[in-house]
Short mmCIF file of C-alpha atoms in Angstrom, two decimals:
data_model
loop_
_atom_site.label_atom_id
_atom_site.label_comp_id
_atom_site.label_asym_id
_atom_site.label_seq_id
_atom_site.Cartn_x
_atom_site.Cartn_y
_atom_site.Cartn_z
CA UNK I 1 7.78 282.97 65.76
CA UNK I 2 7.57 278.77 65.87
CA UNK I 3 7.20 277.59 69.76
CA UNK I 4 5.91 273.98 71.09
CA UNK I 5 3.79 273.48 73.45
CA UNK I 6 4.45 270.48 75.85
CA UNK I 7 2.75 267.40 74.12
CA UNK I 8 5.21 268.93 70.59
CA UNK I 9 2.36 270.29 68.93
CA UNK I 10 3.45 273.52 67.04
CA UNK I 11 2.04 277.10 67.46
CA UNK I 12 2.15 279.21 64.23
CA UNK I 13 2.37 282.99 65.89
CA UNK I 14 2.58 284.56 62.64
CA UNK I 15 1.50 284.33 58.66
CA UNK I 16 4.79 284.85 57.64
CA UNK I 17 5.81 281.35 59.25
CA UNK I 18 2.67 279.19 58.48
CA UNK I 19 5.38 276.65 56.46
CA UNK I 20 6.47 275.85 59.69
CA UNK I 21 3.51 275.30 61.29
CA UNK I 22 1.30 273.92 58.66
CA UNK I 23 0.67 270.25 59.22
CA UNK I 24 3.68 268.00 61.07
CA UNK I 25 2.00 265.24 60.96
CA UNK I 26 -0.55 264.76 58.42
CA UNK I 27 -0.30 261.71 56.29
CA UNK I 28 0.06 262.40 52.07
CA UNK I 29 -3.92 261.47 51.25
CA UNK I 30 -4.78 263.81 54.44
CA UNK I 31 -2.54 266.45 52.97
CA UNK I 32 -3.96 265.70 49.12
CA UNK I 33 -7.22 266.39 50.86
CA UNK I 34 -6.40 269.50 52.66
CA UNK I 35 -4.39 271.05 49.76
CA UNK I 36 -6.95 270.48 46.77
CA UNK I 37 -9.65 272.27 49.39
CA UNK I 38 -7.28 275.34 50.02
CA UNK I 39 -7.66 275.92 45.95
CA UNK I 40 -11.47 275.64 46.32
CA UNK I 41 -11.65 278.15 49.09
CA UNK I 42 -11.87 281.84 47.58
CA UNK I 43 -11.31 285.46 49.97
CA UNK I 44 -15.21 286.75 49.65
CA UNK I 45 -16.71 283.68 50.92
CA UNK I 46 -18.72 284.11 54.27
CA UNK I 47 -18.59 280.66 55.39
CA UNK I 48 -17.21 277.53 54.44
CA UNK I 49 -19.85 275.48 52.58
CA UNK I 50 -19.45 271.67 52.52
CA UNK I 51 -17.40 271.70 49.30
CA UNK I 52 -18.75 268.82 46.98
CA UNK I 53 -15.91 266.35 44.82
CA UNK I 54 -16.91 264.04 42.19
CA UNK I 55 -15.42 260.50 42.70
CA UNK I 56 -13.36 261.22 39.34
CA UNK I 57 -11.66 264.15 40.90
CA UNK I 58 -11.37 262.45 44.46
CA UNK I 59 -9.67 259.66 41.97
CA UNK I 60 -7.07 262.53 40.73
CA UNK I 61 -6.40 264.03 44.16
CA UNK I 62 -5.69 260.55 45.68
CA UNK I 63 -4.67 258.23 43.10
CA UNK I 64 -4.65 254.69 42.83
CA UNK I 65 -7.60 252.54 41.82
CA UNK I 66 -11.19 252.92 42.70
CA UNK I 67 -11.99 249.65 43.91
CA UNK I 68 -10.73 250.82 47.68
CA UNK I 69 -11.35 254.69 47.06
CA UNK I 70 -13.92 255.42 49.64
CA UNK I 71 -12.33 253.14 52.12
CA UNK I 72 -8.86 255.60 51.50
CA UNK I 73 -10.89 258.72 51.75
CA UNK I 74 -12.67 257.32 55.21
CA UNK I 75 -9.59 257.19 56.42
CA UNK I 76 -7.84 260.11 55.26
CA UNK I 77 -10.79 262.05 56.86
CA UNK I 78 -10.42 260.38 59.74
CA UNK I 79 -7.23 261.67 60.93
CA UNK I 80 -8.57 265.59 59.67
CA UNK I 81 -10.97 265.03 61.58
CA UNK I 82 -8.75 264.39 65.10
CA UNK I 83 -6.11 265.95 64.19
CA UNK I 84 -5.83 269.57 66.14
CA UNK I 85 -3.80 273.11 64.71
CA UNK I 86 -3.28 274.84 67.33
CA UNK I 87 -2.68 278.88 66.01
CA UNK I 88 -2.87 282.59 67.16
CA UNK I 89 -5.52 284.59 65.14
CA UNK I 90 -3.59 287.49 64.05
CA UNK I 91 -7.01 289.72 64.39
CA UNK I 92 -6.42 288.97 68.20
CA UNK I 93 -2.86 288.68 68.56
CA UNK I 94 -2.56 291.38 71.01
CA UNK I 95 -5.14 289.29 73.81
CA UNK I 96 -2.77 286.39 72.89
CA UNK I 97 -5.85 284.09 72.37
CA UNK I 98 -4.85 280.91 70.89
CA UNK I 99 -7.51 278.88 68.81
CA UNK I 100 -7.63 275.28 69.02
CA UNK I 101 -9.26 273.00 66.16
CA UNK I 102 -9.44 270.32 64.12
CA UNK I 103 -8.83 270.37 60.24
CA UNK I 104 -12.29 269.35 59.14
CA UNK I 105 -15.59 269.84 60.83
CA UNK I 106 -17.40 267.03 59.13
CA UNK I 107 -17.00 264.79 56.03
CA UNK I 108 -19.10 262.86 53.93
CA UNK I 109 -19.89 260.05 51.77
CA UNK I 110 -22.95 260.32 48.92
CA UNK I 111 -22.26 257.25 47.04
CA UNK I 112 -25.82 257.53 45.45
CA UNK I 113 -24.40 260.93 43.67
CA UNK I 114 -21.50 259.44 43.32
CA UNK I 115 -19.43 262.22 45.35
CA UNK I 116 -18.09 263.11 48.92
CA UNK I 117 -18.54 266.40 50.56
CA UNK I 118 -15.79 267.81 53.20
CA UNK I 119 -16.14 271.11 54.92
CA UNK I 120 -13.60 273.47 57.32
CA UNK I 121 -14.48 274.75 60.17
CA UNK I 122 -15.33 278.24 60.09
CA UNK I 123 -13.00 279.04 62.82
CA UNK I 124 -9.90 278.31 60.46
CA UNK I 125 -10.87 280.87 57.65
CA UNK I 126 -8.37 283.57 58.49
CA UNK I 127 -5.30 280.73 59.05
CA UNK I 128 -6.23 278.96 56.22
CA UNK I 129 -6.63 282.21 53.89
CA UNK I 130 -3.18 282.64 54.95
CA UNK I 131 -1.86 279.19 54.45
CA UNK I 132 -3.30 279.45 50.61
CA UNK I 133 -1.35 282.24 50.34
CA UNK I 134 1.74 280.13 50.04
CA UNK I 135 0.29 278.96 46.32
CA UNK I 136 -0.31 281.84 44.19
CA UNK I 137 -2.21 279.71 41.40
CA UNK I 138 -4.50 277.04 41.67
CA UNK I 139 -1.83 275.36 39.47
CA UNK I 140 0.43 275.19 41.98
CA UNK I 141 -1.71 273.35 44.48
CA UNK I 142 -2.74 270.56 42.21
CA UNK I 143 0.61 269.82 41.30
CA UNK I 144 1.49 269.68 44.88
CA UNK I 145 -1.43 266.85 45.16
CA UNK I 146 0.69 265.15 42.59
CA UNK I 147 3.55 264.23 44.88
CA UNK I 148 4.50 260.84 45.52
CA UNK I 149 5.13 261.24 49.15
CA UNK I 150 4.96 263.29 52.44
CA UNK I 151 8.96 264.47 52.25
CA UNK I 152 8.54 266.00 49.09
CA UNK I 153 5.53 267.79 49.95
CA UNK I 154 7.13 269.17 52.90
CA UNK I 155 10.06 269.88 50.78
CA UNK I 156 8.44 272.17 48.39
CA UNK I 157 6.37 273.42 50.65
CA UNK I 158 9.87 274.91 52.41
CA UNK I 159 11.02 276.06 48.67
CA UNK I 160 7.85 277.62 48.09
CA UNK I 161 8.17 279.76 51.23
CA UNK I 162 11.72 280.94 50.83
CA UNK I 163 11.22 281.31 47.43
CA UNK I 164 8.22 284.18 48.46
CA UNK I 165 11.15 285.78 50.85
CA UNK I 166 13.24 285.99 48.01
CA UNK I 167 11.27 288.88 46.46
CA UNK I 168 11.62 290.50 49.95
CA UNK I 169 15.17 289.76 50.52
CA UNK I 170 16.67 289.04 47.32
CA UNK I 171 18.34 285.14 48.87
CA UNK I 172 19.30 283.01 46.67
CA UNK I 173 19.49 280.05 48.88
CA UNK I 174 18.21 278.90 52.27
CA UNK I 175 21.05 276.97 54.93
CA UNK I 176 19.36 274.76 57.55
CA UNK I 177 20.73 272.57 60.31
CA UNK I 178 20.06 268.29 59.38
CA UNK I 179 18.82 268.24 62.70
CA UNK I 180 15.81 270.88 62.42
CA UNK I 181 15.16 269.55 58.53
CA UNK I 182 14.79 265.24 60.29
CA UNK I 183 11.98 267.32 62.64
CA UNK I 184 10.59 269.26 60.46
CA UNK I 185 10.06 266.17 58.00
CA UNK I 186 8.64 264.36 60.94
CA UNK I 187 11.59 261.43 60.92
CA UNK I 188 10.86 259.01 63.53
CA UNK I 189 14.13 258.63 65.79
CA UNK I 190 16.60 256.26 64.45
CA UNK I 191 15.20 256.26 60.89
CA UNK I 192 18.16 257.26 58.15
CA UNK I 193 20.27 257.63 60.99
CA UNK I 194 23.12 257.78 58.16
CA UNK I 195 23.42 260.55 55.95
CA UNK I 196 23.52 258.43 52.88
CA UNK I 197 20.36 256.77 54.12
CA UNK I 198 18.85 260.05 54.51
CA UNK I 199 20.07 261.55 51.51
CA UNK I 200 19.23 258.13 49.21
CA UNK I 201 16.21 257.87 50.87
CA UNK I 202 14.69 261.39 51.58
CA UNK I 203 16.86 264.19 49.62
CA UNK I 204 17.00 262.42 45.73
CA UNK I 205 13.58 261.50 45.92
CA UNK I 206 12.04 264.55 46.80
CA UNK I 207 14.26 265.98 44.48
CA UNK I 208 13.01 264.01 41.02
CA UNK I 209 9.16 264.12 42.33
CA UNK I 210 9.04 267.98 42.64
CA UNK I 211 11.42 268.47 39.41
CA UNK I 212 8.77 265.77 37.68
CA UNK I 213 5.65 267.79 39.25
CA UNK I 214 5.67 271.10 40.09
CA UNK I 215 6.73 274.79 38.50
CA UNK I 216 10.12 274.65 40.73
CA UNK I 217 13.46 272.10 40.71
CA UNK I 218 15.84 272.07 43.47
CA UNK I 219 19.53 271.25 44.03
CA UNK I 220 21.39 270.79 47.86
CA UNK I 221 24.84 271.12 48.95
CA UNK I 222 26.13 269.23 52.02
CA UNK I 223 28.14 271.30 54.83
CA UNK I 224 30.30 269.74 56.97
CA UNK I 225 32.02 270.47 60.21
CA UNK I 226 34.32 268.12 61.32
CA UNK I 227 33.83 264.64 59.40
CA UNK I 228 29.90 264.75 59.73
CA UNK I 229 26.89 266.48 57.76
CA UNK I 230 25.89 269.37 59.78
CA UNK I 231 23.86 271.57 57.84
CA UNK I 232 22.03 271.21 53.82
CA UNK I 233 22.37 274.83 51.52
CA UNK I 234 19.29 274.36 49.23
CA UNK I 235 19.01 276.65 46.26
CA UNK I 236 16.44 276.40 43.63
CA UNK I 237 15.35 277.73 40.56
CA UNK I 238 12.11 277.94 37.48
CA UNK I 239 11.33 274.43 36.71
CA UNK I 240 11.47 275.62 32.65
CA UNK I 241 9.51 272.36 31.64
CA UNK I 242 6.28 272.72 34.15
CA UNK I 243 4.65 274.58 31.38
CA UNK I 244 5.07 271.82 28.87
CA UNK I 245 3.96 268.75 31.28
CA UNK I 246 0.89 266.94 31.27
CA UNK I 247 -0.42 268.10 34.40
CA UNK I 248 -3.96 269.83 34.90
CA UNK I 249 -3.86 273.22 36.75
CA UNK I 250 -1.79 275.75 34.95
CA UNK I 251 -2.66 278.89 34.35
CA UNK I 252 -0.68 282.05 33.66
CA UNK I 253 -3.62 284.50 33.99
CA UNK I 254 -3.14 285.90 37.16
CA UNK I 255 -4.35 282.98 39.78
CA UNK I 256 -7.71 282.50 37.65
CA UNK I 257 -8.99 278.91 37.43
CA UNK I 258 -7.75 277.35 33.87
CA UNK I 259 -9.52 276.33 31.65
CA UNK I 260 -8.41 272.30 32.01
CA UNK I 261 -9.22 272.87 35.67
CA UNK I 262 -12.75 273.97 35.06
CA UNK I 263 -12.71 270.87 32.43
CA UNK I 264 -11.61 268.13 35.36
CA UNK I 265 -13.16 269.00 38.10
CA UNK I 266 -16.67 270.66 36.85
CA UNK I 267 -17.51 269.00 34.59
CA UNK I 268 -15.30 265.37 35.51
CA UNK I 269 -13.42 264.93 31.75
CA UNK I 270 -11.20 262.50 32.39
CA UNK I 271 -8.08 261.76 31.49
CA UNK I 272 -6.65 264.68 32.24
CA UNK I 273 -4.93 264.45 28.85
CA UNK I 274 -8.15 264.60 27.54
CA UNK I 275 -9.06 268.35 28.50
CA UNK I 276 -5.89 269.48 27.90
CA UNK I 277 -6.67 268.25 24.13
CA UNK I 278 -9.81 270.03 24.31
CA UNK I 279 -8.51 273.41 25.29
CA UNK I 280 -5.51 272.92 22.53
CA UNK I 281 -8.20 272.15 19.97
CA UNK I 282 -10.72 274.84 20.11
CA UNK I 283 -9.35 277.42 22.25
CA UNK I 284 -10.71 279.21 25.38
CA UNK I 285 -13.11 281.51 24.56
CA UNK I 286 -14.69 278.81 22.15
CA UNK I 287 -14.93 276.17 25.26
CA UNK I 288 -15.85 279.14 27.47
CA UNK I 289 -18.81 280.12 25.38
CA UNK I 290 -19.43 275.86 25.04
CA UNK I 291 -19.93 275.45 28.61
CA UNK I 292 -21.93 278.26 29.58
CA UNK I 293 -24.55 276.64 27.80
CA UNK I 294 -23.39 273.16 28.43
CA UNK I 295 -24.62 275.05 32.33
CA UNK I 296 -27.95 276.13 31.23
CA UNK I 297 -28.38 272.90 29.96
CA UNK I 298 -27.66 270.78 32.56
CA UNK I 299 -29.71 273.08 35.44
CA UNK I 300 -32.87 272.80 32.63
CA UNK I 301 -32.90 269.15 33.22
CA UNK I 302 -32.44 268.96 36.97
CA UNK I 303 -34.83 271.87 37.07
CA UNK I 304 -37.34 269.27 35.84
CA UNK I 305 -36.24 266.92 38.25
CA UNK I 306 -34.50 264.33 35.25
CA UNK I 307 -31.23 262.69 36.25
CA UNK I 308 -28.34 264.38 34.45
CA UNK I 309 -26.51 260.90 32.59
CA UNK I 310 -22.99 262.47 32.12
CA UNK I 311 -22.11 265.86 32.87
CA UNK I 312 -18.69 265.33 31.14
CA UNK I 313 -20.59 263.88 27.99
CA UNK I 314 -23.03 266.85 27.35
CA UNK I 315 -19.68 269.39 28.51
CA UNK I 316 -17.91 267.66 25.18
CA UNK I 317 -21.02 267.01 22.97
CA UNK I 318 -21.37 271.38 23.40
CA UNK I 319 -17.28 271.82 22.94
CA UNK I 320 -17.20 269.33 20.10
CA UNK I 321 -20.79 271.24 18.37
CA UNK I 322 -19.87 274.43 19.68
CA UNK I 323 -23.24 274.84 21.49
CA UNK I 324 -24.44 278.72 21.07
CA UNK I 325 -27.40 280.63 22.92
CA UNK I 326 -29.42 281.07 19.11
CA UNK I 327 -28.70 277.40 18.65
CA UNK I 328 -31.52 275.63 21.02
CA UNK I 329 -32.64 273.30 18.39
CA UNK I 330 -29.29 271.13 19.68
CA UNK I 331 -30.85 271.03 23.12
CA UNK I 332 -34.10 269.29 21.36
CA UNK I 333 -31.32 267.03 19.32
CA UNK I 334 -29.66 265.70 22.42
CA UNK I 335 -32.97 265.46 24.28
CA UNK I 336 -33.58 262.99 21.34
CA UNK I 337 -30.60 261.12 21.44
CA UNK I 338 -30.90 260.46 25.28
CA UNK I 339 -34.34 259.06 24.77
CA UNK I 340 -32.74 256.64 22.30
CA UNK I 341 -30.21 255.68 24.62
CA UNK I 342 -32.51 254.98 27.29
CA UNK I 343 -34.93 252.89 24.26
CA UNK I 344 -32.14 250.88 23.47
CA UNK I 345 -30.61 250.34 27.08
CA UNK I 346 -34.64 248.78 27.70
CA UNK I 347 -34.91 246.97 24.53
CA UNK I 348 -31.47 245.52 25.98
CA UNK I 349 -32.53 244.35 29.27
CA UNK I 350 -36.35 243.29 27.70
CA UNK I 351 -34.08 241.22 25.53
CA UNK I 352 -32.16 239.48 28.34
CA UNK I 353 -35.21 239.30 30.31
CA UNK I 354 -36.53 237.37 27.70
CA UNK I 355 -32.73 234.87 26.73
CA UNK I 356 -33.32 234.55 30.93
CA UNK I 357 -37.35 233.33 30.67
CA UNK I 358 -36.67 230.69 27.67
CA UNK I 359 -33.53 229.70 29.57
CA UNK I 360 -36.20 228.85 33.03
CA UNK I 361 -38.48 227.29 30.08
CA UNK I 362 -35.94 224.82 29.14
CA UNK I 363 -34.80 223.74 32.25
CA UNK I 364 -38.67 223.05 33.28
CA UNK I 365 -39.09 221.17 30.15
CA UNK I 366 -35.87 219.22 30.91
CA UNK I 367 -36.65 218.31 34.59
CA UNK I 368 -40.25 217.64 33.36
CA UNK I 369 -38.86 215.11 30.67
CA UNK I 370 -36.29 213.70 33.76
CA UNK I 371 -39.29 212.70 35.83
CA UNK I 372 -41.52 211.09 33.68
CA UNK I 373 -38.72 208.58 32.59
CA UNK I 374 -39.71 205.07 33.48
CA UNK I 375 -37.15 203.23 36.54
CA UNK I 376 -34.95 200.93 33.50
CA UNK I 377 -34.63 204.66 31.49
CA UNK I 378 -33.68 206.93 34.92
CA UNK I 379 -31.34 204.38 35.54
CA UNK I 380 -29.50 204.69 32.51
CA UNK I 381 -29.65 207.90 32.53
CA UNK I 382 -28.01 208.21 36.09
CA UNK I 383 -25.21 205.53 34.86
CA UNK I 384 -24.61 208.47 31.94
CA UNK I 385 -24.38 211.01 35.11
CA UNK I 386 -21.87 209.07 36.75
CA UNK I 387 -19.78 208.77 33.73
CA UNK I 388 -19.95 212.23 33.55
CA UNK I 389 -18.67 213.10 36.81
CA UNK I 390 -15.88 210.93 35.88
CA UNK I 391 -14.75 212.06 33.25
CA UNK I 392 -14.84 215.81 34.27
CA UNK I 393 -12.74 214.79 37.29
CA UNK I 394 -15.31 215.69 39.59
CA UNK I 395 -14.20 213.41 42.47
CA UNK I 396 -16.10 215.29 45.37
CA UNK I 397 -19.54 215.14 43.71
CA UNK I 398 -18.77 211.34 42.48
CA UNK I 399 -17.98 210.40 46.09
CA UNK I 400 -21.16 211.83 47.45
CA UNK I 401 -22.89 209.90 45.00
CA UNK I 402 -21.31 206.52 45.46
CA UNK I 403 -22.05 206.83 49.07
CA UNK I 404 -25.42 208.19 49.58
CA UNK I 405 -27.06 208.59 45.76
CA UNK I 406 -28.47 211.63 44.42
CA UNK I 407 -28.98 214.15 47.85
CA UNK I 408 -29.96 217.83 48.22
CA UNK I 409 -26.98 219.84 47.74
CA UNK I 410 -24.02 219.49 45.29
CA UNK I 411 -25.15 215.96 43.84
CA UNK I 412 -28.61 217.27 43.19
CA UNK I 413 -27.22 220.53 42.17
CA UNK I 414 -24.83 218.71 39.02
CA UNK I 415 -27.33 216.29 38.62
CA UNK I 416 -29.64 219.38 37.46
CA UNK I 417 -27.46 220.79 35.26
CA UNK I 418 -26.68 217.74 33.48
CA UNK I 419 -30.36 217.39 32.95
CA UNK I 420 -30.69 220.84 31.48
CA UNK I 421 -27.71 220.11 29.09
CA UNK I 422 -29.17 216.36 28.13
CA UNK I 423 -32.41 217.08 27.83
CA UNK I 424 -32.94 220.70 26.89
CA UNK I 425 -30.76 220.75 23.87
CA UNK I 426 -33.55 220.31 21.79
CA UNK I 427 -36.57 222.09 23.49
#
């Protein structure tokens, strides 16, 4: 059973009505958050470790751009971490003890390893285990991070749960009362007060996003009693084209991790196009075999305490060579190749180093040449300035200068770089 307690926080007294109790009041990056950690979490582990995303991933759970992407997760994490579930452990159901807690214990930001860590309290394993069990696949829960927005979340979330009663009790459909579906997509009061509001606004959204994103569509019928809406029929059915999107996640071998999953968030390819064109390419077992040693790699060099310059590059560089346990020599080969990278990325910087030091040269030589110019010479010279400033339409600087001459600040400033362009041309 569902029952509030008096501040309207819900109570979830059973697994087999989590969707009701699951989060009313997350917002969607808190919920991208929670749901892409559900797939992460697996039966056999004893605690919950601080599980570790790459910014490229935390880019794919959250969207948008990454200019503002910590910022967005520091808030997201935020609310997890006031936010409180209130829920009876069904281990001690019988003492009625209810468990109060917040959705995550601590979160982090590691921008030197480019990454963020979040972990769950340990308390919330056994409600948790049972709110993944509303997504049998890992698929399933990284298309729901796909939504656009916190109705059709909620939405699918309610499809996904009647759809797993179905198998119990046959239904082809689920009836609900408008009122209880405005609370249980946490409407504000007086928000799409008219059905066609609601429906325009709520309904047909929801509808396109989860027929766009996930493995089910939906359709609604409206019941009324008198001249009002009372009550929405949903039914739903196999969204036939899921398996042919462009969406990372999908696996059809029993709940196991796919292969374009392992791809993205492993080893960070990106787009997720890109893995999917991997996996199409050279096929499972070929990639499977790739990145085991792509693995062996990779802990060889932090083993020896070297910085690891692109997991996702050495990942494709094994695909693409099809990198094989007798075939070490390719190790030594891209050993090589990094130590040319890094030559040519310092023979890069020795060269700017070098534009920048015969750049300061000139400019010395210039300033040199300014000064030693008799008083008929620097006069001309400043009369050139002035023209200058003229003719650029630099009216501030040229006001200055009327007024008070060459000063420290802007007038000295353009009066230096005219000198530099004057008199070192031909340094």
């Amino acid at each position: 059973m569902i029952k509030k307690e008096e501040g309207g926080g819900l109570i979830a007294a059973s697994n087999d009505l989590l969707i009701e109790a699951q989060w009313p009041q997350l917002k969607i990056n808190e919920q991208r958050l929670v749901l892409y950690m559900l797939s992460l979490i697996q039966r056999g582990d004893k605690d919950f470790k601080p599980y570790r995303i790459s910014i490229r991933e935390l880019c794919n759970i959250m969207g948008g751009s990454r200019n503002d992407l910590y910022a967005r997760f520091d808030e997201a994490t935020e609310g997890l971490l006031k936010k409180v579930i209130r829920w009876i452990n069904p281990d001690e159901k019988a003492d009625g003890r209810i468990d109060k807690t917040t959705w995550c214990s601590s979160a982090s930001i590691i921008p030197g390893k480019g990454c963020v860590e979040l972990r769950f309290d340990p308390t919330l394993k056994p409600f948790l285990l049972a709110l993944k069990g509303n997504f049998t696949t890992l698929g399933e829960a990284r298309a729901v991070i796909r939504l656009r927005n916190h109705y059709s979340l909620r939405i699918y979330q309610f499809i996904k749960y009647n759809q797993g009663l179905a198998n119990v009790d046959h239904r082809k459909s689920a009836r609900v009362e408008l009122s209880w579906l405005r609370e249980y997509l946490a409407i504000p009061e007086g928000t799409y007060r008219l059905f066609g509001h609601f429906k325009s606004k709520v309904l047909l959204p929801a509808k396109k996003d989860i027929a766009a994103k996930t493995d089910v569509q939906f359709d609604f019928i409206q019941i009324k009693k008198g001249r009002k809406v009372q009550e929405i029929e949903f039914t739903w059915s196999k969204n036939k084209r899921y398996q042919q999107m462009e969406l990372p996640g999908i696996s059809d071998r029993g709940g196991q991790t796919s292969m374009e999953d392992i791809l993205i968030m492993e080893f960070g390819i990106s787009p997720e196009k890109k893995a999917q064109e991997l996996v199409e390419e050279y096929g499972h077992d070929h990639i499977k075999a790739a990145l085991q040693m792509a693995r062996e790699y990779i802990n060889k060099v932090r083993k020896r305490g070297q910085k690891v310059e692109s997991v996702g590059g050495i990942a494709r560089k094994a695909i693409e060579e099809g990198w094989k346990p007798q075939e070490s020599i390719i190790e030594v080969e891209y050993e090589v190749q990094q130590k040319a990278v890094i030559q040519e990325r310092i023979a890069k910087k020795q060269q700017e180093d070098g534009q920048e030091a015969e750049k300061r040269q000139k400019q010395e030589l210039a300033m040199s040449r300014y000064e030693s110019m008799g008083e008929g010479e620097r006069e001309a010279f400043l009369a050139e300035f002035r023209e200058n400033l003229v003719a650029t339409g630099n009216t501030i600087v040229l006001k200055r200068y009327d007024e008070a001459g060459v000063t420290p600040g802007m007038v000295e400033g353009m009066l230096a770089v005219f000198i530099g362009e004057r008199l070192g041309e031909d340094v």
